[in-house]
Amino acid sequence: MKISPREMVLAWVTGVIAIGGLTFFLADPQIKEWKVLSGKKADLQREVDKQKALIAQAPKWDAKLRDLKKKLPTHPQGKDVTTDLQILIERLAKANNVNLISRDAEKETQKGNMFEVAVNCKWEAKLASLTHFLFDLQKEDVILDISQLTISPNEKLVLRGGFIVYCSYSRAVPAGGERE
Amino acid sequence: MAVKALTGLAVRSRSLEWAVIHKAGDKEALASTHSVDLELGPDQQNVLAGLQAERDRLIADIRAKCGRVPSPASLGIPASWVLLRIAELPSGDPEEMKSMAELQVDKFSPFPVDESAVSYEVLSDENGRCRVLLSAIRTDTINILADALREAGIQPKWVDINLLGWWHLLKDAEKVHPSGSQVFIILEDSTCDILVSTAGIPLAMRSLSNMEDLPAEEADQDIARETAYTLSSLDLDRHGGHPTEISIWHRGASPEGLIKIFAEQFKIGSRPESLDSLPTLAEGLLRRATTRTAGRMDLAPPAWLEEANAKRTRRRIMVSSILAATLWLAGMVALFGSIQVQKSGIASLNDDLAALKAPAEKVRAVRDRTQSLTKYMDRTFSGLECLREVSDRLPPGITLKTFNYHKNKNLELNGEADEYAQIADLKQDLERSKLFVASSLSRTQRTKDGKEAFKIVCTLPGGEQP
């Protein structure tokens, strides 16, 4: 059979169209999958980079935490810190003419090898006394932190309110014990 | 730069002669000229007869002696194989000229048109009239020769006439005068070609073959008779007068017998010239092929062109198909391969992530604890600082009722003012404070004693809504 050039060209064009269709049929789902995989890979790569960057910061955070821990007071294991804290608050209040109506100590909480105790107090004082009291609290070597403070005047034109003061500290590690 | 070769191949009765030129861009270089004698049988007068009698042997002989001849080749055939006629026709474009040439050839050719290869060459074109050389040959004749050459590895593309090759060489050698009439007699290869020209333009062409079969004296008589007949048939007075020169181009010894006959029969003398003083016939054909234009002699049957075109199309389609298939396959392999690469990359990243999880968690815990402790120790946004800031910014006429501070969250102020404008001023003033991220006036209310009660909430760093 002899095929003319025109027939050859037509056959070629038909073949190209058929291959184009086949390509679309085969490649389209693959391209979609490739895009999904590509996105997933990029997300994973970002996550890996993030984790690596975080791990690379380990020495910095360790050093910073070490410095901060040096500022925390250390108490022996089993020692009741709540009483000491209440005594301290009472002393500072008296020194600044702040009348503590009530003191309510909460239970000691532990975060890693850090401990925390909160004392909820009701008070009565003039503005200047309160200000000096708060200033003295901040000055104390022990880490005391006022997390809540409410102030409202009463009928006698004396301020009244409450505060919650947190005290953070660490405890001495017993011999042979693990330190985090 | 691609180098193209072109071959001029002169076919003689018993020999082949070819010259090759190599072209690279505008540069041309004549590479070589070769000549081989063919071994024909004793009763075979020329190569055509040989091919009809012993085709395979002769093809093998050509292949062995010629070796590889570069393509394409312009084939020159003896004028004695072709019907030749010079005629005057009106000028026209090549297509018109071809049609007119076919009509003219049909008048004198004994061959049926569909079995003939017809061609023409414009010899001169003046004042809307042109002188053309018409030629015809049986397609079978040319195909017998061309098919054999193709089998022997030679690819003829054009078919020229040897006599035109000589004419080209004569002109190049300035043997053709621009005025007067000349007779050129070319004795070569047992043939005698006669060409009469006036003012450098051919008027008549004749060819006598098989001269070797005749005794020398009889052959000379035949040539002289044919020359006289040719000259008498031409109206030379109209074209430029009687011949001024007869040149006899020959090889080997001078044709004294013929010169003597011419001297007796014509008033002018004849002059012998050696063909060896001219370049080879193959080179003449090659020169014509390199300057080939429309209106040049080409007796190649149209089927050759169609076949060449079909072959070229087939080759292009094949090459483009292979290229397209290769690209397609490469594309598919790349696509499927890249998906596998992606999957393997994802698996590898998942492994990396799993390996990093534990150390990262440990660092995260240290970081969170450090940040929490830092925040804990930071007095910048303490209750005392907030109290100081509010006291500083509290304008006269505003009385605070409550002050509720929540570390890292917000500060809530409730109070009363004489006018609403004072509250708005306080709110704007607090917004300018560096201690607070934002402040909002969430409520105002007129009291029974005519004052404006309000509530302002200032957001502390860390207390922003996510």
Tab-separated table of N, CA, C and O in Angstrom, chain B residues 102-163:
chain	number	residue	atom	x	y	z
B	102	GLU	N	5.724	22.259	-24.177
B	102	GLU	CA	5.077	20.940	-24.334
B	102	GLU	C	4.255	20.895	-25.621
B	102	GLU	O	4.245	19.886	-26.346
B	103	LEU	N	3.572	22.017	-25.916
B	103	LEU	CA	2.773	22.074	-27.159
B	103	LEU	C	3.682	21.970	-28.381
B	103	LEU	O	3.387	21.236	-29.343
B	104	GLN	N	4.780	22.689	-28.348
B	104	GLN	CA	5.717	22.682	-29.474
B	104	GLN	C	6.340	21.296	-29.657
B	104	GLN	O	6.464	20.790	-30.769
B	105	VAL	N	6.754	20.699	-28.529
B	105	VAL	CA	7.393	19.376	-28.601
B	105	VAL	C	6.413	18.346	-29.165
B	105	VAL	O	6.783	17.461	-29.950
B	106	ASP	N	5.168	18.510	-28.791
B	106	ASP	CA	4.147	17.559	-29.261
B	106	ASP	C	4.046	17.555	-30.786
B	106	ASP	O	3.669	16.556	-31.398
B	107	LYS	N	4.465	18.675	-31.417
B	107	LYS	CA	4.371	18.785	-32.875
B	107	LYS	C	5.433	17.931	-33.571
B	107	LYS	O	5.216	17.424	-34.656
B	108	PHE	N	6.636	17.832	-32.953
B	108	PHE	CA	7.706	17.101	-33.650
B	108	PHE	C	8.104	15.794	-32.970
B	108	PHE	O	8.840	14.997	-33.524
B	109	SER	N	7.609	15.571	-31.736
B	109	SER	CA	8.046	14.366	-31.027
B	109	SER	C	7.197	13.159	-31.436
B	109	SER	O	5.967	13.249	-31.474
B	110	PRO	N	7.833	12.026	-31.733
B	110	PRO	CA	7.065	10.821	-32.056
B	110	PRO	C	6.571	10.099	-30.798
B	110	PRO	O	5.791	9.164	-30.893
B	111	PHE	N	7.037	10.546	-29.614
B	111	PHE	CA	6.654	9.841	-28.383
B	111	PHE	C	5.346	10.412	-27.825
B	111	PHE	O	5.117	11.623	-27.903
B	112	PRO	N	4.507	9.542	-27.234
B	112	PRO	CA	3.299	10.062	-26.573
B	112	PRO	C	3.700	10.991	-25.425
B	112	PRO	O	4.721	10.765	-24.760
B	113	VAL	N	2.904	12.033	-25.208
B	113	VAL	CA	3.246	13.048	-24.199
B	113	VAL	C	3.392	12.419	-22.818
B	113	VAL	O	4.311	12.754	-22.058
B	114	ASP	N	2.471	11.484	-22.463
B	114	ASP	CA	2.520	10.924	-21.109
B	114	ASP	C	3.674	9.935	-20.921
B	114	ASP	O	3.902	9.458	-19.819
B	115	GLU	N	4.375	9.639	-22.027
B	115	GLU	CA	5.542	8.755	-21.886
B	115	GLU	C	6.843	9.520	-22.133
B	115	GLU	O	7.901	8.915	-22.319
B	116	SER	N	6.729	10.868	-22.158
B	116	SER	CA	7.905	11.676	-22.487
B	116	SER	C	8.247	12.607	-21.337
B	116	SER	O	7.370	13.042	-20.585
B	117	ALA	N	9.545	12.872	-21.254
B	117	ALA	CA	9.992	13.949	-20.372
B	117	ALA	C	10.346	15.111	-21.287
B	117	ALA	O	11.160	14.961	-22.206
B	118	VAL	N	9.675	16.248	-21.081
B	118	VAL	CA	9.849	17.408	-21.957
B	118	VAL	C	10.448	18.541	-21.136
B	118	VAL	O	10.064	18.753	-19.982
B	119	SER	N	11.396	19.256	-21.753
B	119	SER	CA	11.942	20.408	-21.048
B	119	SER	C	12.372	21.471	-22.064
B	119	SER	O	12.298	21.237	-23.284
B	120	TYR	N	12.784	22.619	-21.552
B	120	TYR	CA	13.214	23.687	-22.438
B	120	TYR	C	14.286	24.498	-21.740
B	120	TYR	O	14.438	24.416	-20.516
B	121	GLU	N	15.013	25.275	-22.545
B	121	GLU	CA	15.969	26.225	-21.956
B	121	GLU	C	15.895	27.512	-22.752
B	121	GLU	O	15.971	27.488	-24.000
B	122	VAL	N	15.754	28.599	-22.024
B	122	VAL	CA	15.681	29.897	-22.694
B	122	VAL	C	17.099	30.282	-23.113
B	122	VAL	O	17.997	30.394	-22.277
B	123	LEU	N	17.284	30.481	-24.424
B	123	LEU	CA	18.609	30.837	-24.933
B	123	LEU	C	18.774	32.352	-25.019
B	123	LEU	O	19.860	32.883	-24.803
B	124	SER	N	17.685	33.033	-25.378
B	124	SER	CA	17.706	34.499	-25.391
B	124	SER	C	16.289	35.000	-25.180
B	124	SER	O	15.322	34.285	-25.463
B	125	ASP	N	16.180	36.218	-24.663
B	125	ASP	CA	14.857	36.781	-24.391
B	125	ASP	C	14.924	38.271	-24.709
B	125	ASP	O	15.513	39.046	-23.959
B	126	GLU	N	14.354	38.651	-25.871
B	126	GLU	CA	14.416	40.059	-26.286
B	126	GLU	C	13.096	40.482	-26.891
B	126	GLU	O	12.490	39.718	-27.661
B	127	ASN	N	12.667	41.678	-26.568
B	127	ASN	CA	11.479	42.303	-27.177
B	127	ASN	C	10.253	41.390	-27.128
B	127	ASN	O	9.507	41.255	-28.095
B	128	GLY	N	10.052	40.740	-25.992
B	128	GLY	CA	8.859	39.912	-25.815
B	128	GLY	C	8.903	38.594	-26.559
B	128	GLY	O	7.910	37.864	-26.579
B	129	ARG	N	10.009	38.300	-27.183
B	129	ARG	CA	10.164	37.011	-27.871
B	129	ARG	C	11.384	36.315	-27.278
B	129	ARG	O	12.371	36.966	-26.923
B	130	CYS	N	11.324	35.043	-27.149
B	130	CYS	CA	12.505	34.347	-26.652
B	130	CYS	C	12.806	33.132	-27.519
B	130	CYS	O	11.898	32.526	-28.106
B	131	ARG	N	14.097	32.877	-27.604
B	131	ARG	CA	14.530	31.691	-28.341
B	131	ARG	C	14.760	30.596	-27.313
B	131	ARG	O	15.484	30.790	-26.333
B	132	VAL	N	14.131	29.458	-27.526
B	132	VAL	CA	14.243	28.374	-26.546
B	132	VAL	C	14.715	27.095	-27.220
B	132	VAL	O	14.406	26.835	-28.389
B	133	LEU	N	15.457	26.336	-26.459
B	133	LEU	CA	15.854	25.002	-26.905
B	133	LEU	C	14.837	24.031	-26.323
B	133	LEU	O	14.671	23.943	-25.102
B	134	LEU	N	14.118	23.337	-27.197
B	134	LEU	CA	13.117	22.372	-26.749
B	134	LEU	C	13.736	20.987	-26.803
B	134	LEU	O	14.510	20.679	-27.721
B	135	SER	N	13.393	20.157	-25.845
B	135	SER	CA	13.952	18.803	-25.865
B	135	SER	C	12.940	17.813	-25.313
B	135	SER	O	12.066	18.177	-24.517
B	136	ALA	N	13.069	16.591	-25.761
B	136	ALA	CA	12.170	15.533	-25.289
B	136	ALA	C	12.921	14.213	-25.304
B	136	ALA	O	13.799	13.989	-26.138
B	137	ILE	N	12.565	13.384	-24.396
B	137	ILE	CA	13.165	12.044	-24.327
B	137	ILE	C	12.118	11.103	-23.749
B	137	ILE	O	11.239	11.537	-22.983
B	138	ARG	N	12.202	9.847	-24.103
B	138	ARG	CA	11.247	8.883	-23.538
B	138	ARG	C	11.542	8.718	-22.046
B	138	ARG	O	12.696	8.580	-21.634
B	139	THR	N	10.497	8.745	-21.243
B	139	THR	CA	10.658	8.594	-19.787
B	139	THR	C	11.327	7.265	-19.464
B	139	THR	O	12.170	7.186	-18.560
B	140	ASP	N	10.976	6.224	-20.251
B	140	ASP	CA	11.570	4.903	-20.001
B	140	ASP	C	13.089	4.958	-20.111
B	140	ASP	O	13.806	4.381	-19.299
B	141	THR	N	13.552	5.668	-21.158
B	141	THR	CA	14.999	5.736	-21.405
B	141	THR	C	15.720	6.347	-20.211
B	141	THR	O	16.710	5.800	-19.714
B	142	ILE	N	15.177	7.480	-19.766
B	142	ILE	CA	15.855	8.175	-18.663
B	142	ILE	C	15.732	7.385	-17.360
B	142	ILE	O	16.632	7.366	-16.526
B	143	ASN	N	14.590	6.681	-17.207
B	143	ASN	CA	14.395	5.903	-15.979
B	143	ASN	C	15.313	4.683	-15.926
B	143	ASN	O	15.774	4.309	-14.847
B	144	ILE	N	15.537	4.071	-17.111
B	144	ILE	CA	16.460	2.913	-17.128
B	144	ILE	C	17.824	3.329	-16.584
B	144	ILE	O	18.407	2.669	-15.727
B	145	LEU	N	18.293	4.480	-17.078
B	145	LEU	CA	19.608	4.967	-16.651
B	145	LEU	C	19.597	5.398	-15.179
B	145	LEU	O	20.456	4.995	-14.381
B	146	ALA	N	18.567	6.203	-14.812
B	146	ALA	CA	18.533	6.762	-13.452
B	146	ALA	C	18.349	5.669	-12.401
B	146	ALA	O	18.998	5.707	-11.342
B	147	ASP	N	17.472	4.693	-12.685
B	147	ASP	CA	17.250	3.614	-11.709
B	147	ASP	C	18.531	2.829	-11.466
B	147	ASP	O	18.848	2.457	-10.327
B	148	ALA	N	19.266	2.579	-12.577
B	148	ALA	CA	20.524	1.833	-12.444
B	148	ALA	C	21.535	2.629	-11.624
B	148	ALA	O	22.213	2.078	-10.746
B	149	LEU	N	21.611	3.936	-11.897
B	149	LEU	CA	22.548	4.770	-11.139
B	149	LEU	C	22.171	4.808	-9.658
B	149	LEU	O	23.039	4.751	-8.780
B	150	ARG	N	20.852	4.886	-9.393
B	150	ARG	CA	20.413	4.907	-7.981
B	150	ARG	C	20.820	3.609	-7.284
B	150	ARG	O	21.274	3.628	-6.138
B	151	GLU	N	20.623	2.509	-8.002
B	151	GLU	CA	21.022	1.228	-7.398
B	151	GLU	C	22.529	1.173	-7.161
B	151	GLU	O	22.995	0.504	-6.234
B	152	ALA	N	23.261	1.885	-8.001
B	152	ALA	CA	24.723	1.897	-7.840
B	152	ALA	C	25.174	2.934	-6.809
B	152	ALA	O	26.373	3.088	-6.571
B	153	GLY	N	24.200	3.664	-6.238
B	153	GLY	CA	24.541	4.614	-5.172
B	153	GLY	C	24.661	6.050	-5.624
B	153	GLY	O	25.133	6.899	-4.868
B	154	ILE	N	24.240	6.345	-6.856
B	154	ILE	CA	24.303	7.726	-7.359
B	154	ILE	C	22.869	8.246	-7.433
B	154	ILE	O	21.990	7.571	-7.966
B	155	GLN	N	22.645	9.444	-6.875
B	155	GLN	CA	21.278	9.966	-6.799
B	155	GLN	C	21.114	11.133	-7.766
B	155	GLN	O	21.372	12.282	-7.422
B	156	PRO	N	20.657	10.870	-9.017
B	156	PRO	CA	20.449	11.983	-9.944
B	156	PRO	C	19.216	12.802	-9.557
B	156	PRO	O	18.199	12.247	-9.162
B	157	LYS	N	19.358	14.126	-9.651
B	157	LYS	CA	18.226	15.002	-9.325
B	157	LYS	C	17.743	15.746	-10.570
B	157	LYS	O	16.554	15.935	-10.762
B	158	TRP	N	18.698	16.204	-11.389
B	158	TRP	CA	18.352	16.903	-12.612
B	158	TRP	C	18.936	16.133	-13.798
B	158	TRP	O	19.936	15.430	-13.653
B	159	VAL	N	18.325	16.304	-14.962
B	159	VAL	CA	18.862	15.668	-16.175
B	159	VAL	C	19.158	16.771	-17.191
B	159	VAL	O	18.258	17.505	-17.618
B	160	ASP	N	20.424	16.918	-17.533
B	160	ASP	CA	20.892	17.962	-18.438
B	160	ASP	C	21.374	17.290	-19.732
B	160	ASP	O	21.334	16.060	-19.855
B	161	ILE	N	21.853	18.100	-20.663
B	161	ILE	CA	22.350	17.561	-21.935
B	161	ILE	C	23.834	17.917	-22.057
B	161	ILE	O	24.226	19.065	-21.792
B	162	ASN	N	24.625	16.924	-22.444
B	162	ASN	CA	26.080	17.127	-22.498
B	162	ASN	C	26.458	18.305	-23.395
B	162	ASN	O	27.359	19.082	-23.088
B	163	LEU	N	25.745	18.439	-24.527
B	163	LEU	CA	26.072	19.509	-25.472
B	163	LEU	C	25.956	20.891	-24.802
B	163	LEU	O	26.751	21.794	-25.066
